[in-house]
mmCIF file of C-alpha atoms in Angstrom:
data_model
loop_
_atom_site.group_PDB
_atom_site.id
_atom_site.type_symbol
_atom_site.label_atom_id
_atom_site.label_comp_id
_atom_site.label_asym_id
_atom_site.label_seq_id
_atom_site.Cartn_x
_atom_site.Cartn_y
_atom_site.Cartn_z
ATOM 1 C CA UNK A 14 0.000 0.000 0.000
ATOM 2 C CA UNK A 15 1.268 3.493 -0.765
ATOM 3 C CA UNK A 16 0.866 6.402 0.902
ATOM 4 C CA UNK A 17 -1.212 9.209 -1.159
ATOM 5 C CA UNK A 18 -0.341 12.731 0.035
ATOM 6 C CA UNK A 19 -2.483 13.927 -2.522
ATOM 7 C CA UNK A 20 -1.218 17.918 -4.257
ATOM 8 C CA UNK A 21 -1.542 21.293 -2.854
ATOM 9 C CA UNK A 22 -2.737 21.940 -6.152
ATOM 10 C CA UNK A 23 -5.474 19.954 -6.227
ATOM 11 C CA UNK A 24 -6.704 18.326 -9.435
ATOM 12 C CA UNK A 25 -10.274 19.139 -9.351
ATOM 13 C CA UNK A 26 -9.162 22.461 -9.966
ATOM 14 C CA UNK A 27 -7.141 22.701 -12.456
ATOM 15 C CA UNK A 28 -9.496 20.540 -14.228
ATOM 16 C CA UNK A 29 -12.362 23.239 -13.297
ATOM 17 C CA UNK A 30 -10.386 25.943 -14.319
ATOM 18 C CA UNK A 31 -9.263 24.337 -17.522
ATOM 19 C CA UNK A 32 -13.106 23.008 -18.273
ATOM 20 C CA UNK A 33 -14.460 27.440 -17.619
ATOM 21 C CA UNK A 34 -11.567 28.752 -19.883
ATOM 22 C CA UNK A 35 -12.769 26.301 -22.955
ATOM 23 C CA UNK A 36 -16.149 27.130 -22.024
ATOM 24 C CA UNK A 37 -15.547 30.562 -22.320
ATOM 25 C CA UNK A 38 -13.968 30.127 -25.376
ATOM 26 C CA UNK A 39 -16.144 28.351 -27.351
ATOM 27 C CA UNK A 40 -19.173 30.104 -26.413
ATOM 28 C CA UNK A 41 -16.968 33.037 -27.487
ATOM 29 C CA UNK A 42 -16.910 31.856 -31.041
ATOM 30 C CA UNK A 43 -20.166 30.374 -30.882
ATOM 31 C CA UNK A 44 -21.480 34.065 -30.241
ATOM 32 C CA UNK A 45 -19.506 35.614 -32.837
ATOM 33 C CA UNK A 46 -20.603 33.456 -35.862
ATOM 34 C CA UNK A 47 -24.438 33.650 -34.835
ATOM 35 C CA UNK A 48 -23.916 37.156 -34.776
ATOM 36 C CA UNK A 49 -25.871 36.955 -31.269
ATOM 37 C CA UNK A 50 -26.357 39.910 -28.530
ATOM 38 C CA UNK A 51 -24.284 42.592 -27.756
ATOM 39 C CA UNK A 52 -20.854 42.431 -29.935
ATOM 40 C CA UNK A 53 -19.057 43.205 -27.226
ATOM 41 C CA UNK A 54 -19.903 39.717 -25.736
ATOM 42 C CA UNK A 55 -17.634 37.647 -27.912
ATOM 43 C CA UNK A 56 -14.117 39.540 -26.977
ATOM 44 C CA UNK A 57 -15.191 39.331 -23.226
ATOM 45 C CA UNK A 58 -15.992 35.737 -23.377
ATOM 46 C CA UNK A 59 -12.583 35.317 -25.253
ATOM 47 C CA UNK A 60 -10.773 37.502 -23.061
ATOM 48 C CA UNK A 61 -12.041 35.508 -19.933
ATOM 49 C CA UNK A 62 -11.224 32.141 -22.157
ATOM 50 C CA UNK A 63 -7.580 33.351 -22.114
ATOM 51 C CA UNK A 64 -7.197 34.866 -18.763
ATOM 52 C CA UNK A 65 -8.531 30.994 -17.624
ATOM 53 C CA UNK A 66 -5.725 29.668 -20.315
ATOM 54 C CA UNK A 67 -2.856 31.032 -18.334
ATOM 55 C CA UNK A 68 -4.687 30.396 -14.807
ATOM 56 C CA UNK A 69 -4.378 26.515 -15.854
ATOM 57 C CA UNK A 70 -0.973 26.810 -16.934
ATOM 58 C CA UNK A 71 0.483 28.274 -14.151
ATOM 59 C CA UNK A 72 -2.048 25.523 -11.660
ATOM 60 C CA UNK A 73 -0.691 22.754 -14.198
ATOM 61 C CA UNK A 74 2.964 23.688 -13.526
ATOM 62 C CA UNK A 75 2.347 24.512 -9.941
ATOM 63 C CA UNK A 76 0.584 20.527 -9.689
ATOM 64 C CA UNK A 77 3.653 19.031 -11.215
ATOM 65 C CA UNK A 78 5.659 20.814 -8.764
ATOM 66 C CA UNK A 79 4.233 19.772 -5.972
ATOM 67 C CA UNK A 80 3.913 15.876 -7.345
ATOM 68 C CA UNK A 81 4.989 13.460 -4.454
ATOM 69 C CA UNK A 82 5.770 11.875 -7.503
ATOM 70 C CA UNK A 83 6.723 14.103 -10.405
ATOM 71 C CA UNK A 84 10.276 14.930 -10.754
ATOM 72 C CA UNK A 85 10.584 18.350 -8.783
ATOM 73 C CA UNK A 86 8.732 16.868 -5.598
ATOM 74 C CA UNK A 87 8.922 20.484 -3.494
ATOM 75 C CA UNK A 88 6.225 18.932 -1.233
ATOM 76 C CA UNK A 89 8.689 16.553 0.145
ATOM 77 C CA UNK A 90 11.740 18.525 0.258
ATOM 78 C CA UNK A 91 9.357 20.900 2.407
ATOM 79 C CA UNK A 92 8.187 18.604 4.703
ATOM 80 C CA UNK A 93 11.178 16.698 5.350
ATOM 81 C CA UNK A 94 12.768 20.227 6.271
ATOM 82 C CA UNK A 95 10.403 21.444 8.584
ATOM 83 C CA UNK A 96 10.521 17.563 10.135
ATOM 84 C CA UNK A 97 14.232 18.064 10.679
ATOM 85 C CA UNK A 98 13.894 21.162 13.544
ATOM 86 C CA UNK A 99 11.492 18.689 15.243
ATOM 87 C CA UNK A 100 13.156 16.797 18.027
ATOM 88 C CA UNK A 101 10.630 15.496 20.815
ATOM 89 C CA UNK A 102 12.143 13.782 24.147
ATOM 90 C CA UNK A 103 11.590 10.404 24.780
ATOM 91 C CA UNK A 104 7.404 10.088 25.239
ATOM 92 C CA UNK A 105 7.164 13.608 24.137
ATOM 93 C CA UNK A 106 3.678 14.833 22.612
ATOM 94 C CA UNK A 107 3.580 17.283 19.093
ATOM 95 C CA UNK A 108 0.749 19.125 17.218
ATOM 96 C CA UNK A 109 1.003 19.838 13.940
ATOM 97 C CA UNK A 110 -1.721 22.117 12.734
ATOM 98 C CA UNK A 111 -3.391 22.219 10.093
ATOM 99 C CA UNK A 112 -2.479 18.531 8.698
ATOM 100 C CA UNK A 113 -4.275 18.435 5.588
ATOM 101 C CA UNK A 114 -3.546 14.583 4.207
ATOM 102 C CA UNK A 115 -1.092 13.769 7.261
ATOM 103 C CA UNK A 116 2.294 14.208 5.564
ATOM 104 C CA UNK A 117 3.920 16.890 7.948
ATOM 105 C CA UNK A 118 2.752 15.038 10.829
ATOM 106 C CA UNK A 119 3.625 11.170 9.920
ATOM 107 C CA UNK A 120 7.370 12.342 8.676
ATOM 108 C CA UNK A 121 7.809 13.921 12.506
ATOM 109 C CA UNK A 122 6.145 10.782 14.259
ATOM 110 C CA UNK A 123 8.625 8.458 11.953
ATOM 111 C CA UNK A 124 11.828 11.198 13.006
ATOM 112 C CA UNK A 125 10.714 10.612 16.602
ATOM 113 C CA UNK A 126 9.470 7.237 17.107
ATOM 114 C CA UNK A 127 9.483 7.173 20.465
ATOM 115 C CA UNK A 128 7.201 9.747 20.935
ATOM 116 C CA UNK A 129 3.940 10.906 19.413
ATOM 117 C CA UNK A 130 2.243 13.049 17.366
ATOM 118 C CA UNK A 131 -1.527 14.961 16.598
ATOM 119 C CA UNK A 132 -2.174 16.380 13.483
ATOM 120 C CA UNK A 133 -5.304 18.840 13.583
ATOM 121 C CA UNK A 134 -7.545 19.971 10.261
ATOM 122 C CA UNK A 135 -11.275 21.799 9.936
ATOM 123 C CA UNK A 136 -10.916 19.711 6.563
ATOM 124 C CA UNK A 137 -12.691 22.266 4.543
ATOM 125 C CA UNK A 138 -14.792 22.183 1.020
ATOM 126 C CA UNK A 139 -11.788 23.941 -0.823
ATOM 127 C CA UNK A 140 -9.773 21.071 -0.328
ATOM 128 C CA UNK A 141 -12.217 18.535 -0.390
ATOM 129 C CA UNK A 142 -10.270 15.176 -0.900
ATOM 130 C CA UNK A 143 -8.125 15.891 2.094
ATOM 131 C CA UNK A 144 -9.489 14.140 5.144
ATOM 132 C CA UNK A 145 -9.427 12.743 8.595
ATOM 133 C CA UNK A 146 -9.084 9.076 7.191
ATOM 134 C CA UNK A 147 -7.145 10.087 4.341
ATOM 135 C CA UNK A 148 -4.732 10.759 7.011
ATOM 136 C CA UNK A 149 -5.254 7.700 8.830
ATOM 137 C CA UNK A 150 -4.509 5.422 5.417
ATOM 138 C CA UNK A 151 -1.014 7.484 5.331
ATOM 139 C CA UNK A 152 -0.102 7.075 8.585
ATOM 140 C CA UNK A 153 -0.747 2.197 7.659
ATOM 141 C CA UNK A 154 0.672 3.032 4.782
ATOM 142 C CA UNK A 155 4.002 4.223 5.972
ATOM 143 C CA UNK A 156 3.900 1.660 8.936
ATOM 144 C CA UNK A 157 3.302 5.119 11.467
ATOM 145 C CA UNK A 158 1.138 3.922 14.598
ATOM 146 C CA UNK A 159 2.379 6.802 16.777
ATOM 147 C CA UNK A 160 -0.105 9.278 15.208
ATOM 148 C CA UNK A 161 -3.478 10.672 15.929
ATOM 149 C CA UNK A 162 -5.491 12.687 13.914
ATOM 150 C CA UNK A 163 -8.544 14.994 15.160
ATOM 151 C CA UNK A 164 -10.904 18.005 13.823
ATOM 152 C CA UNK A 165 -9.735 21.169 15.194
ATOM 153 C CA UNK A 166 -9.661 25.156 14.871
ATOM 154 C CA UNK A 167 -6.358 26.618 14.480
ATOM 155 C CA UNK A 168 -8.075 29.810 15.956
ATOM 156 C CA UNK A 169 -9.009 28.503 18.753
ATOM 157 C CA UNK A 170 -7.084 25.222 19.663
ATOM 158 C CA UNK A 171 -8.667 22.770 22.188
ATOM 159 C CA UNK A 172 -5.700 22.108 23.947
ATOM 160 C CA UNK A 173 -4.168 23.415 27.723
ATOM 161 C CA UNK A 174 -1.304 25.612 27.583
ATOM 162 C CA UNK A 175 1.369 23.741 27.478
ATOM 163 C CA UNK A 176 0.382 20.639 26.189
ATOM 164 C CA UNK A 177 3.006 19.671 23.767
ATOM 165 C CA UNK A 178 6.922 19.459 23.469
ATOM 166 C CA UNK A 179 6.425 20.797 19.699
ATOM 167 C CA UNK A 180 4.527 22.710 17.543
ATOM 168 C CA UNK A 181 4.265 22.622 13.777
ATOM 169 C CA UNK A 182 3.002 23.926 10.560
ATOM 170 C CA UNK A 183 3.034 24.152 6.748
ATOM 171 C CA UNK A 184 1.484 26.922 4.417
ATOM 172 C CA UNK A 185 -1.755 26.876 6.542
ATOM 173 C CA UNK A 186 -2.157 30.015 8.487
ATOM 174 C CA UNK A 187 -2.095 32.043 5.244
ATOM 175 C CA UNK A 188 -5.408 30.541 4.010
ATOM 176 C CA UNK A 189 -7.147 31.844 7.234
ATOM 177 C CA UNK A 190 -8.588 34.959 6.027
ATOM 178 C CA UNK A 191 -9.919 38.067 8.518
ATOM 179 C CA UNK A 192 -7.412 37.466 11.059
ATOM 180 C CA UNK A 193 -4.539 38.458 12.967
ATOM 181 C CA UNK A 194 -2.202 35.891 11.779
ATOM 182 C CA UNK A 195 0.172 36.835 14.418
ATOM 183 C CA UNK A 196 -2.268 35.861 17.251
ATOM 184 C CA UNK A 197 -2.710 32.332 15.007
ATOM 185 C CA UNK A 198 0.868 32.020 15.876
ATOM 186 C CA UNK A 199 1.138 32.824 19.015
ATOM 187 C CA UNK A 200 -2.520 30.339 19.949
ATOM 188 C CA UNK A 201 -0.266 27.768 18.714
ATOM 189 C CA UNK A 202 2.670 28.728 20.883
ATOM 190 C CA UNK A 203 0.278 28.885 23.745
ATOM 191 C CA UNK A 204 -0.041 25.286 23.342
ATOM 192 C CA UNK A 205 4.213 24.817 23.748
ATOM 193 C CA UNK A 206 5.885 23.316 27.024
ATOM 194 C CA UNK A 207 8.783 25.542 28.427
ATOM 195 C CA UNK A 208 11.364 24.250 26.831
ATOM 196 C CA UNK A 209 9.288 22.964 23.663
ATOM 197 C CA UNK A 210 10.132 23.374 19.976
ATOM 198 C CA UNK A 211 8.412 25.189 17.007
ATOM 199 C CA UNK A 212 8.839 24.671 13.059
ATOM 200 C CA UNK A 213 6.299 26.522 11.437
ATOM 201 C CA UNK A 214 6.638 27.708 7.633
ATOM 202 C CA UNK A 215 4.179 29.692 5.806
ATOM 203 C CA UNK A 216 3.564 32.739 3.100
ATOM 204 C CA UNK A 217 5.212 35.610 6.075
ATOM 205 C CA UNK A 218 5.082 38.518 4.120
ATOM 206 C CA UNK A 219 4.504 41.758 5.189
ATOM 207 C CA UNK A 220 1.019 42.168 3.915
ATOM 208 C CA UNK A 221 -0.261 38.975 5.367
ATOM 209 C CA UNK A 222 1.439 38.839 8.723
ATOM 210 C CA UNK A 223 2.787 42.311 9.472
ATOM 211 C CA UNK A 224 6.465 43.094 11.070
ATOM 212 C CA UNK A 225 7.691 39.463 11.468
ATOM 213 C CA UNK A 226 11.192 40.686 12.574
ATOM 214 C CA UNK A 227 9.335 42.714 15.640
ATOM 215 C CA UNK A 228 7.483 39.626 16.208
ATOM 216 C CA UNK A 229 10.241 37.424 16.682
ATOM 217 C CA UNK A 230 11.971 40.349 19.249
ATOM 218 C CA UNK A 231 8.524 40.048 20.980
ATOM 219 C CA UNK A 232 8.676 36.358 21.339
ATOM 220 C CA UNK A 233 12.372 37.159 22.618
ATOM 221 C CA UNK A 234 11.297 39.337 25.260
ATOM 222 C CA UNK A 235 8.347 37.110 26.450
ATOM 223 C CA UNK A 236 11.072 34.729 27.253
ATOM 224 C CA UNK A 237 11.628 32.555 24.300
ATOM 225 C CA UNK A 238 15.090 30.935 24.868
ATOM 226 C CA UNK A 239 15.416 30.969 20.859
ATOM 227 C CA UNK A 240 13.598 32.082 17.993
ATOM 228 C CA UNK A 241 14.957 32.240 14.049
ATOM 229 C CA UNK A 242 13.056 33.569 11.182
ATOM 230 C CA UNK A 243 14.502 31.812 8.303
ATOM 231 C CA UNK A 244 13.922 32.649 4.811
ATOM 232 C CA UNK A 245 13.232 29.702 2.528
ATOM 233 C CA UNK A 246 13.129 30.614 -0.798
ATOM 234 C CA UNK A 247 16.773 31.387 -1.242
ATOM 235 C CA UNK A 248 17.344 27.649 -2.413
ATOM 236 C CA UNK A 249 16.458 26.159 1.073
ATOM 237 C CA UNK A 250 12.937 24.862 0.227
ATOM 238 C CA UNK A 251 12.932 26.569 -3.412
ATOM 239 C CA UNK A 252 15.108 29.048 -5.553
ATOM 240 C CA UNK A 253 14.063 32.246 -5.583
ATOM 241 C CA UNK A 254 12.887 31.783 -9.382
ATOM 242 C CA UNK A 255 10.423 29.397 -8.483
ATOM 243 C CA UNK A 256 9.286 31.293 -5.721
ATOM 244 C CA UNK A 257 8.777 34.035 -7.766
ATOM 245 C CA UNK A 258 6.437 32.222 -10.404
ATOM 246 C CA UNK A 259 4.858 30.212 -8.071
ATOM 247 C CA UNK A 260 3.542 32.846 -5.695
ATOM 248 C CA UNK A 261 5.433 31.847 -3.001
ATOM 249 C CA UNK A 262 7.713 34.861 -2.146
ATOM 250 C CA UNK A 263 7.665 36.041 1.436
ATOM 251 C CA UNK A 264 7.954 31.843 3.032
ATOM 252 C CA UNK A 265 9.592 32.332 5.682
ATOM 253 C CA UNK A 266 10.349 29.211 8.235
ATOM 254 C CA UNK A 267 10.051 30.629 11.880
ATOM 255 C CA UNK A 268 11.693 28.265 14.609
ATOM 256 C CA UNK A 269 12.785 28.257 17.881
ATOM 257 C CA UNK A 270 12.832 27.049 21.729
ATOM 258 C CA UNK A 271 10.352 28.143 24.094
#
């Protein structure tokens, strides 16, 4: 049985998008040789054909990108280098939030099998094939037993403070629209033993999170024993070409000690 981490870029929508651009087109020149309506209605139909023509492209190339098993593979090189800042003691307890199909979570349980690890996801419609048991199938698949899944709220985690000897994230917090995403970090930190670790990487730039380089002197003077902000797109996790095209400029990898 093997594992299937699914794509960031899901399918279903490049397949939409591709499907509402050769809509658009056709209709387009369906319109113009009936001589139908408003002539205007042809060149906006085309125009939104071709605008949906370069949306799939750039989805299409993104998808193969992010292929567990295209040739590129970012996914994994991702994961397995936010897995390596996660070191849990001996019956230690992590969270990874936002799980989506389990992959951040089941490479940290396999890093550290002694201890164990809870992956947390709403599981929403606009990622619809990622789910709780999708998650559990990963976790047979790869052999992984010290793993638990569970619905939860990154807003609003259901968890004590200081429930876990690590904390962890990938490319979720950015998604969560209307909020501080500062606060998002720091409800997750909440959740951190003294003396706990954090690896979370996402979009941080500017205009989504604010002063990230004031927010990592904040977690300094709160007592954080260390905290790094680590930029990943200068051939860490990508090159700086492919973070360019791929709208992934600003991801940033912020770690630490509490």
């Amino acid at each position: 049985m093997k594992p299937d981490y699914k794509n960031w870029m899901p399918k279903g929508m490049v397949a939409s998008t591709a499907a509402a651009s050769m809509g658009c087109a056709t209709l387009s020149l369906l319109a113009k040789h009936k001589h139908l309506g408003n002539p205007l209605i042809p060149g906006a139909l085309m125009a939104l054909g071709i605008v949906g023509g370069t949306a799939t492209t750039w989805m299409y190339l993104m998808y193969n990108a992010f292929s567990y098993d295209g040739k590129r593979q970012m996914s994994r090189q991702i994961i397995e280098g936010i897995a390596q800042y996660v070191k849990l003691p001996e019956d230690g307890i992590g969270l990874d939030v936002g799980c989506g199909s389990g992959a951040l979570t089941i490479t940290c349980a396999k890093h550290n099998p002694t201890s164990r690890f809870i992956g947390i996801d709403r599981w929403g419609p606009e990622y619809a094939s990622f789910n709780q048991k999708l998650c559990q199938d990963n976790a047979k698949a790869e052999q992984v037993e010290n793993v638990e899944f569970r619905h939860g709220d990154a807003n609003r985690l259901d968890f004590p403070d200081e429930t876990f000897d690590a904390v962890t994230s990938n490319y979720v917090y950015h998604n969560i629209t209307g909020v501080n995403r500062q606060k998002l970090l720091l409800e997750t930190l909440r959740t951190l033993k003294k003396g706990g670790t954090f690896a979370i990487h996402d979009i941080m730039s500017k205009e989504r999170y604010g002063d990230m380089d004031a927010f990592v002197a904040k977690l300094k003077q709160m007592g954080y024993a260390k905290v790094e902000l680590i930029d990943t797109t200068n051939n860490m996790f990508m090159s700086p070409f492919e973070a360019t095209w791929m709208a992934l400029s600003g991801s940033k990898l912020l770690v630490g000690t509490k």
